[in-house]
mmCIF file of C-alpha atoms in Angstrom:
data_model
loop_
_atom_site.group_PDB
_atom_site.id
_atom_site.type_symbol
_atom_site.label_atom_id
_atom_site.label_comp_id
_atom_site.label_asym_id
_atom_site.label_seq_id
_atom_site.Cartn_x
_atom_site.Cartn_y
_atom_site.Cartn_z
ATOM 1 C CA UNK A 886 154.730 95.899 165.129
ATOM 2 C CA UNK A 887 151.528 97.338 163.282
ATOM 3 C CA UNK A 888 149.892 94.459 161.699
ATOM 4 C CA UNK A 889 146.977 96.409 160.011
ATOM 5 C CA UNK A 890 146.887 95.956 156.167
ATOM 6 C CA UNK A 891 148.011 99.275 154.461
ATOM 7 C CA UNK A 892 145.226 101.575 152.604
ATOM 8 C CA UNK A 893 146.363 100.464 149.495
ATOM 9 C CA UNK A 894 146.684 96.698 150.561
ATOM 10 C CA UNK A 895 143.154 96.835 151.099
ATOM 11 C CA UNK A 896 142.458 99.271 147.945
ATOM 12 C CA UNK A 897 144.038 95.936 145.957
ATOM 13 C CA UNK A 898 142.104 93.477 147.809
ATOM 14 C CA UNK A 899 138.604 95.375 147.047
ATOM 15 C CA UNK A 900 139.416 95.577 143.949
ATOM 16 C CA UNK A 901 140.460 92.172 142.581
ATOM 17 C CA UNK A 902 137.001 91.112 145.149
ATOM 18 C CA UNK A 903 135.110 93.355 142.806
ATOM 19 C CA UNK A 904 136.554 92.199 139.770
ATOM 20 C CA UNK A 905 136.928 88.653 140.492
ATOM 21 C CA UNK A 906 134.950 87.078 137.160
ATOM 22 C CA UNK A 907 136.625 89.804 134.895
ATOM 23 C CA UNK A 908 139.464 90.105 132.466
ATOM 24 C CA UNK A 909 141.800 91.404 134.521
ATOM 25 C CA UNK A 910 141.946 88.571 137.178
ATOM 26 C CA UNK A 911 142.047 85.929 134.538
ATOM 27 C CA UNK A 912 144.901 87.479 133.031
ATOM 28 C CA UNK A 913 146.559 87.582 136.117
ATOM 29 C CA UNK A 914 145.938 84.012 136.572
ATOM 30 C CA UNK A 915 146.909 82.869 133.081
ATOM 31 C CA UNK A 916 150.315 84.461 134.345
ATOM 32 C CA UNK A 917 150.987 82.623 137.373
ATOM 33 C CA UNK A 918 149.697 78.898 135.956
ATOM 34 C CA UNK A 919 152.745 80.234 133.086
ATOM 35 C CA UNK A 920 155.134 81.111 135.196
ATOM 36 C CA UNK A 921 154.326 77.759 137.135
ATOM 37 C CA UNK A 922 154.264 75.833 133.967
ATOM 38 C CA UNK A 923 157.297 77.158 132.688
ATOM 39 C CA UNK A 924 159.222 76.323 135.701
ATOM 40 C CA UNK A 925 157.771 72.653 135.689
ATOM 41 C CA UNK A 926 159.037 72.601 132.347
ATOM 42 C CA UNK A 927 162.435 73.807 133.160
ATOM 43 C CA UNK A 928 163.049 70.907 135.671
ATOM 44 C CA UNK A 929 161.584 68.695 133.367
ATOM 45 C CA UNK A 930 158.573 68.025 135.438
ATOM 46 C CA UNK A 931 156.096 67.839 131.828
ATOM 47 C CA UNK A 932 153.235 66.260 133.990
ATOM 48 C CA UNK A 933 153.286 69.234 136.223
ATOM 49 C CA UNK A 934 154.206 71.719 133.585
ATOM 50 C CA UNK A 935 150.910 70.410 131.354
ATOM 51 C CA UNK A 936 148.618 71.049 134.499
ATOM 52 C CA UNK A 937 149.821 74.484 134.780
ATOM 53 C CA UNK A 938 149.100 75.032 130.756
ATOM 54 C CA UNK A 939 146.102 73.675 131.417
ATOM 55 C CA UNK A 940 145.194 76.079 134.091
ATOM 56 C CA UNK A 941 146.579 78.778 131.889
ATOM 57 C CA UNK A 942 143.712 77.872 129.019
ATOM 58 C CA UNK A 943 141.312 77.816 131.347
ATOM 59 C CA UNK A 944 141.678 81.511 132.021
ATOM 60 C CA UNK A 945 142.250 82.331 128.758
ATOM 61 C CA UNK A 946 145.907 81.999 128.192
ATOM 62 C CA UNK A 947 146.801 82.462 125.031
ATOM 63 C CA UNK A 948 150.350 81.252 125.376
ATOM 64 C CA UNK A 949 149.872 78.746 127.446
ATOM 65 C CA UNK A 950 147.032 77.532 125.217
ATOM 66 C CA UNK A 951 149.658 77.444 122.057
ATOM 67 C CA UNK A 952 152.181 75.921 124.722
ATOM 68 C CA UNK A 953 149.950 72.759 125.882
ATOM 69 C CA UNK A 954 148.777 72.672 122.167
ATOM 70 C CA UNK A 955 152.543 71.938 121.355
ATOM 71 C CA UNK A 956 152.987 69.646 124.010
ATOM 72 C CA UNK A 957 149.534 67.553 122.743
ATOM 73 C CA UNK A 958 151.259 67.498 119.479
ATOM 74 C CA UNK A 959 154.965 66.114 120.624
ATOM 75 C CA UNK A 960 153.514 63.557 123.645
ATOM 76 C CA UNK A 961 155.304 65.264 126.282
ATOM 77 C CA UNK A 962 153.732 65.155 129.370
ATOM 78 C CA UNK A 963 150.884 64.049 127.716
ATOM 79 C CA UNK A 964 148.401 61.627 125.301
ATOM 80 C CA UNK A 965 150.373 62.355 121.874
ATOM 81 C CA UNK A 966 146.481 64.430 120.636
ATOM 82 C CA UNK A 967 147.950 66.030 117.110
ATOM 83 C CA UNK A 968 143.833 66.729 116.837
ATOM 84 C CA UNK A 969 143.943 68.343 120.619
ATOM 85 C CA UNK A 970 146.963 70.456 119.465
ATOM 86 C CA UNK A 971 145.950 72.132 116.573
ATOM 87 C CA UNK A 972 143.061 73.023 118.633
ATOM 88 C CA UNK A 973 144.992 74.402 121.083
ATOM 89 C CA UNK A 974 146.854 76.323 118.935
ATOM 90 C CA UNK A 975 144.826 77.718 116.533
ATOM 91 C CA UNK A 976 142.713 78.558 119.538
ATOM 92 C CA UNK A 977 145.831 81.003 120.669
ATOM 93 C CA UNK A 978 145.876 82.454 117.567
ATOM 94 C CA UNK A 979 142.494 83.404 117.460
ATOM 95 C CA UNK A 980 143.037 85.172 120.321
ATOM 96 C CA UNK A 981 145.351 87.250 117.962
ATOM 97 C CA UNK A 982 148.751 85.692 119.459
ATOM 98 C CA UNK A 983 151.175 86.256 116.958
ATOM 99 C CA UNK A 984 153.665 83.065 117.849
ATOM 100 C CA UNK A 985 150.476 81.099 117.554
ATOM 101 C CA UNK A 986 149.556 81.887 113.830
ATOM 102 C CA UNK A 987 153.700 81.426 113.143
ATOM 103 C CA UNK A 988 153.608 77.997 115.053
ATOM 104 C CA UNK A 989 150.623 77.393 112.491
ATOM 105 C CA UNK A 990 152.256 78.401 109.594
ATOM 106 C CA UNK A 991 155.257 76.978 110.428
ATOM 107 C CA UNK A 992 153.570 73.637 110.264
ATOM 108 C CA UNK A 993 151.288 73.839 107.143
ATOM 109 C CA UNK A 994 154.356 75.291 105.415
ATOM 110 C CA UNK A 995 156.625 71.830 106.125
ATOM 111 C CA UNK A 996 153.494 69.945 106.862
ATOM 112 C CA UNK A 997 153.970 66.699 109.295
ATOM 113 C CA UNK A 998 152.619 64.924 112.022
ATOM 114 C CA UNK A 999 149.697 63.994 109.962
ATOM 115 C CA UNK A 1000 149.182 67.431 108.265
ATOM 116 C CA UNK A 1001 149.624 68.076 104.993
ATOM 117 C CA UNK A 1002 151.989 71.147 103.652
ATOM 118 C CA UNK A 1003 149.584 73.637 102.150
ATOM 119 C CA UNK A 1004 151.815 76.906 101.326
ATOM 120 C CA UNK A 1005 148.634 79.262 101.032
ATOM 121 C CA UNK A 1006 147.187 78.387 104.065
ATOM 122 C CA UNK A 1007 150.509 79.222 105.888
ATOM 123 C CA UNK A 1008 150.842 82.351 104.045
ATOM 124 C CA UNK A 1009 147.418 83.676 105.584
ATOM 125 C CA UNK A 1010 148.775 82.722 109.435
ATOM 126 C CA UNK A 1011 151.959 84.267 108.236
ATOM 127 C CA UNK A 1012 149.786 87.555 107.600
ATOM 128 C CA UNK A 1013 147.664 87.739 110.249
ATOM 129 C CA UNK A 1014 150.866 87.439 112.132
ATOM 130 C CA UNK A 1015 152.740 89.922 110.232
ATOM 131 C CA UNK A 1016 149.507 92.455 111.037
ATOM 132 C CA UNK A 1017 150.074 91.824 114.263
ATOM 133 C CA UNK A 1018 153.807 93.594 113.742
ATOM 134 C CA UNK A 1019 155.316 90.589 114.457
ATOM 135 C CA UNK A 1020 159.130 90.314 112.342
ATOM 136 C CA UNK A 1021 159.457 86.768 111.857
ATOM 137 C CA UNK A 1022 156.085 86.482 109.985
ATOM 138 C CA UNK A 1023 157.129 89.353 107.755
ATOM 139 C CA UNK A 1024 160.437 87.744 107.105
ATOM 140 C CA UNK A 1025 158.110 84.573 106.109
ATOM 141 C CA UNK A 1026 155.891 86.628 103.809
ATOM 142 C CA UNK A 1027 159.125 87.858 102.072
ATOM 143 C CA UNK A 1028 160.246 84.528 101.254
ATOM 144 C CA UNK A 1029 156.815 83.513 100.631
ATOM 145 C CA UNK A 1030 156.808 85.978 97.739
ATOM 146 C CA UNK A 1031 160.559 85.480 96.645
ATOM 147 C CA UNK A 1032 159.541 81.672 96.014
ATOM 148 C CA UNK A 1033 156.146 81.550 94.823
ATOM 149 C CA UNK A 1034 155.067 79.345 97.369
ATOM 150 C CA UNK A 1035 151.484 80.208 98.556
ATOM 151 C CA UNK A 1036 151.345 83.531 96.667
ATOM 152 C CA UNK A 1037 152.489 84.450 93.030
ATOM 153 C CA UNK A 1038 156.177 84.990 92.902
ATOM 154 C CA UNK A 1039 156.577 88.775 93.354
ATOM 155 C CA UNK A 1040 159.955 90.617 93.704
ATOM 156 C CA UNK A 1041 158.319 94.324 94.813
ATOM 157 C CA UNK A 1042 155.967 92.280 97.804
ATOM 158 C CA UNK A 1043 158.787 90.322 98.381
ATOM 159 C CA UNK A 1044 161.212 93.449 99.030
ATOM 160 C CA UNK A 1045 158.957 95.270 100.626
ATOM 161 C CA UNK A 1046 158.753 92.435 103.346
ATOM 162 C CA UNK A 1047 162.009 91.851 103.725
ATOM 163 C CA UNK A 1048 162.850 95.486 104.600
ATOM 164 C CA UNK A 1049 159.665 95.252 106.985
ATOM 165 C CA UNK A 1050 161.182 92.355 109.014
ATOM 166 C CA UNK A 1051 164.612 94.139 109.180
ATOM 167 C CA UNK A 1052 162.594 97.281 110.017
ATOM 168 C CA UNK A 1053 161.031 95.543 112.737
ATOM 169 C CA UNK A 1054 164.792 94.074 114.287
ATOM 170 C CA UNK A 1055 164.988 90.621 112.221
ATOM 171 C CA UNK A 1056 168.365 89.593 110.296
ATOM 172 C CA UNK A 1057 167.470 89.583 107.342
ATOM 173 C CA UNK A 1058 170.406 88.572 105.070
ATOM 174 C CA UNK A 1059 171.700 91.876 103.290
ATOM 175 C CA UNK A 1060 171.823 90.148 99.926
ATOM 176 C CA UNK A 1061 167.586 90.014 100.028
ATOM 177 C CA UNK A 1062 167.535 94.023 100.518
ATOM 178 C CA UNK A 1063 168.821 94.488 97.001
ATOM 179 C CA UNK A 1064 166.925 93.966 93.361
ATOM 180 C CA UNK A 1065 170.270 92.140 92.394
ATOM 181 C CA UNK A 1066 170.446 90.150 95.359
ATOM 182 C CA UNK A 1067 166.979 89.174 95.488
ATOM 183 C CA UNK A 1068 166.649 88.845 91.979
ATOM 184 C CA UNK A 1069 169.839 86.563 92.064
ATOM 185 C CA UNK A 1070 167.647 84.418 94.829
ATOM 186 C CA UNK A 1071 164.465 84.039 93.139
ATOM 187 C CA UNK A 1072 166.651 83.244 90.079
ATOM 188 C CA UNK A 1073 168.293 80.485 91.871
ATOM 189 C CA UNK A 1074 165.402 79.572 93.633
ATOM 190 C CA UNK A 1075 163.006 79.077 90.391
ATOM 191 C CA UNK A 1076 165.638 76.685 88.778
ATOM 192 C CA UNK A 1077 165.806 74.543 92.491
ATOM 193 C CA UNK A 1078 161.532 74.397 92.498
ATOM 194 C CA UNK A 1079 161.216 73.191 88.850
ATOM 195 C CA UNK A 1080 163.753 70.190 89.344
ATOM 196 C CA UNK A 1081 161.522 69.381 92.146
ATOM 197 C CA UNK A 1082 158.054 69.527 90.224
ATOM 198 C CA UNK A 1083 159.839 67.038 87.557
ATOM 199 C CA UNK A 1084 160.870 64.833 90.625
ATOM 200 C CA UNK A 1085 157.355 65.356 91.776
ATOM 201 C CA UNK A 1086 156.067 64.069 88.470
ATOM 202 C CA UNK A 1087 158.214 61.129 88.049
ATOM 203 C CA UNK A 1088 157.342 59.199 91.693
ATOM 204 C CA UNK A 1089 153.491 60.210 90.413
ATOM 205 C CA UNK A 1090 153.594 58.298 87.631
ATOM 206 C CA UNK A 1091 156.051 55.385 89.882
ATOM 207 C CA UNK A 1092 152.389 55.627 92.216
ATOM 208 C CA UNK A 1093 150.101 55.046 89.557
ATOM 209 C CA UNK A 1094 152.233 52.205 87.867
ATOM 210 C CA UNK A 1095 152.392 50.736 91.442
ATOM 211 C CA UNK A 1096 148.864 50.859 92.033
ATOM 212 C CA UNK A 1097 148.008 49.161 88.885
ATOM 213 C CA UNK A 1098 150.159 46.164 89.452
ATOM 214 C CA UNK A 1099 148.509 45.792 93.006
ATOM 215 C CA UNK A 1100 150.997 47.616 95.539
ATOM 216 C CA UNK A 1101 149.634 50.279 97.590
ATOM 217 C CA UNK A 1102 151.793 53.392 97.358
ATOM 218 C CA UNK A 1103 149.284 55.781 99.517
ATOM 219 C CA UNK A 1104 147.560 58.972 97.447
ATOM 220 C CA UNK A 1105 149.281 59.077 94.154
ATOM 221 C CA UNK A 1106 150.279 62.809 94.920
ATOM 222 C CA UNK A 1107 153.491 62.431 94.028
ATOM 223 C CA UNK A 1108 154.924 62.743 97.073
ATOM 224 C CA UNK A 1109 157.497 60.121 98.432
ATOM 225 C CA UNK A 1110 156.447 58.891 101.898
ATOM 226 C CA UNK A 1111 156.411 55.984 104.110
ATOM 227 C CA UNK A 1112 153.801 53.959 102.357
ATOM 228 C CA UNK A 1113 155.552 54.951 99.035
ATOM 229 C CA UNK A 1114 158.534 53.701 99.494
ATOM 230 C CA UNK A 1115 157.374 50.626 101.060
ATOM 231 C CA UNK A 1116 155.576 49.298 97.978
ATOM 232 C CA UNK A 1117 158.398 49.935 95.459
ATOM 233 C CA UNK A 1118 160.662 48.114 97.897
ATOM 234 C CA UNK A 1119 157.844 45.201 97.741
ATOM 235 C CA UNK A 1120 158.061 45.747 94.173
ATOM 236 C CA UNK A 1121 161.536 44.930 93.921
ATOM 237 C CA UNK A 1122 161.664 42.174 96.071
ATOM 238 C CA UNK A 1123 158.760 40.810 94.520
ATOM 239 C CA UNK A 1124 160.729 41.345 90.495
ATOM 240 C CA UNK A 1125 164.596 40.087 92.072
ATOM 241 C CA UNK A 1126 165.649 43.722 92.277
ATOM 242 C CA UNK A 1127 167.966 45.786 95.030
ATOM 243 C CA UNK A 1128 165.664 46.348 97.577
ATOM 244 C CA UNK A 1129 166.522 50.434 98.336
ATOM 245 C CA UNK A 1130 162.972 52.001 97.948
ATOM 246 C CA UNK A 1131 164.671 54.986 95.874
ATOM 247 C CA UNK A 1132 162.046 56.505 93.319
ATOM 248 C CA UNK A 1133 163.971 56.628 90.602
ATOM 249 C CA UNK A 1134 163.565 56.104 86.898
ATOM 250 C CA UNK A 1135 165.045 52.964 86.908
ATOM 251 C CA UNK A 1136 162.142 52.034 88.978
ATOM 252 C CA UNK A 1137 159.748 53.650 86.968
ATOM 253 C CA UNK A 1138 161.149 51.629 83.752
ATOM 254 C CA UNK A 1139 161.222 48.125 85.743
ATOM 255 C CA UNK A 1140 157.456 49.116 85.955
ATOM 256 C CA UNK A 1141 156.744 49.492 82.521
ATOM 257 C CA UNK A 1142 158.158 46.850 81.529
ATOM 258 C CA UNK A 1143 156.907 44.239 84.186
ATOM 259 C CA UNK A 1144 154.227 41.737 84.217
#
């Protein structure tokens, strides 16, 4: 049996020998520490699978940089690092990777895991996205527009993204590709996000009246969290009161008119 390496065997191995340091071998390498990763991952190996991410940002990996940045986030396989993460992450979509900048925007958009929801700043991932083609992110910058969240409400940008994500192969529902149907949405939609701003107000003005009978409630943002809830139970355990840490007006008026 001839045993010699083939012309073009040999072409390949010159080659990646010539270009060992370059892009083109470090993508190739990104690839396999994936493909390794993702199998780990598969089996449930998330030790193994982390490694292989790992590997993958080291040759410049963009998604196995926003992968390990997920897994730094969640604990799996890993020190829980939410600050390691987001590093990770945003470091994929600076690379211009498109899931990367939705991952982010996905995230500042619901906020958690000690981040803070800021609409405008997941509107500009969403974009960058979206410039990158990608269908999901215009489907976000539709509703983005439709809501008012992030940008000014606005029913032409807020068309014209919707038929750009269903241009692009996302379901968009056919309701949001008519004035009347979108119209009927942002209607709806309006009504929905002022109830919440007067909820917002009322467990603002529960903070303050918390904080200045000694309970910590956290930032008085007017957003009902952990620490929230915790001092208006206090509260009414402290007064004789159903302990349910609801923020409610009843609250708000037990409050007022305590000592």
């Amino acid at each position: 049996m001839n045993t010699k390496p083939s012309v073009r065997l040999l072409w390949v191995i010159s080659f990646v020998s010539l270009t060992s340091g370059c892009a083109v071998v470090d993508h190739v390498k990104a690839d396999m520490a994936t493909l390794r990763a993702e199998e780990a991952y598969s089996q449930k190996q998330f030790e193994a699978a982390a490694q292989s991410y790992q590997e993958a940002d080291a040759a410049g990996g963009a998604y196995g940089q926003m992968m390990l940045g997920r897994m730094y986030v969640r604990g799996v396989g890993v020190r829980k690092d939410v600050v390691e993460g987001r590093r990770l992450i945003t470091k994929a979509a600076d690379a211009g990777y498109a899931p990367a900048h939705n991952m982010l925007g996905l995230w500042l958009w619901q906020g958690g895991d000690g981040v803070r929801a800021d609409r405008s700043k997941a509107v500009e991932h969403f974009r960058k996205s979206a410039e990158l083609k990608d269908e999901f992110a215009a489907f976000m910058m539709g509703v983005a527009y439709a809501r008012g969240q992030g940008v000014p409400a606005n029913a032409e940008e807020a068309m014209r993204w919707f038929q750009e994500a269903e241009k692009r192969g996302f379901d968009v529902d056919r309701r949001l590709l008519t004035e009347e149907g979108l119209a009927g949405y942002m209607r709806r939609f309006a009504g929905a996000a002022a109830r919440n701003d007067s909820q917002r107000v009322l467990v603002r003005q529960i903070q303050e009246a918390l904080q200045q009978r000694g309970y910590d409630p956290g930032p008085v943002d007017g957003l009902y969290g952990a620490k929230t809830r915790k001092a208006i139970e206090d509260f009414q355990r402290a007064s004789g009161k159903t302990v349910d840490g609801k923020a409610d007006r009843s609250v708000l008026d037990a409050l007022k008119t305590s000592r």
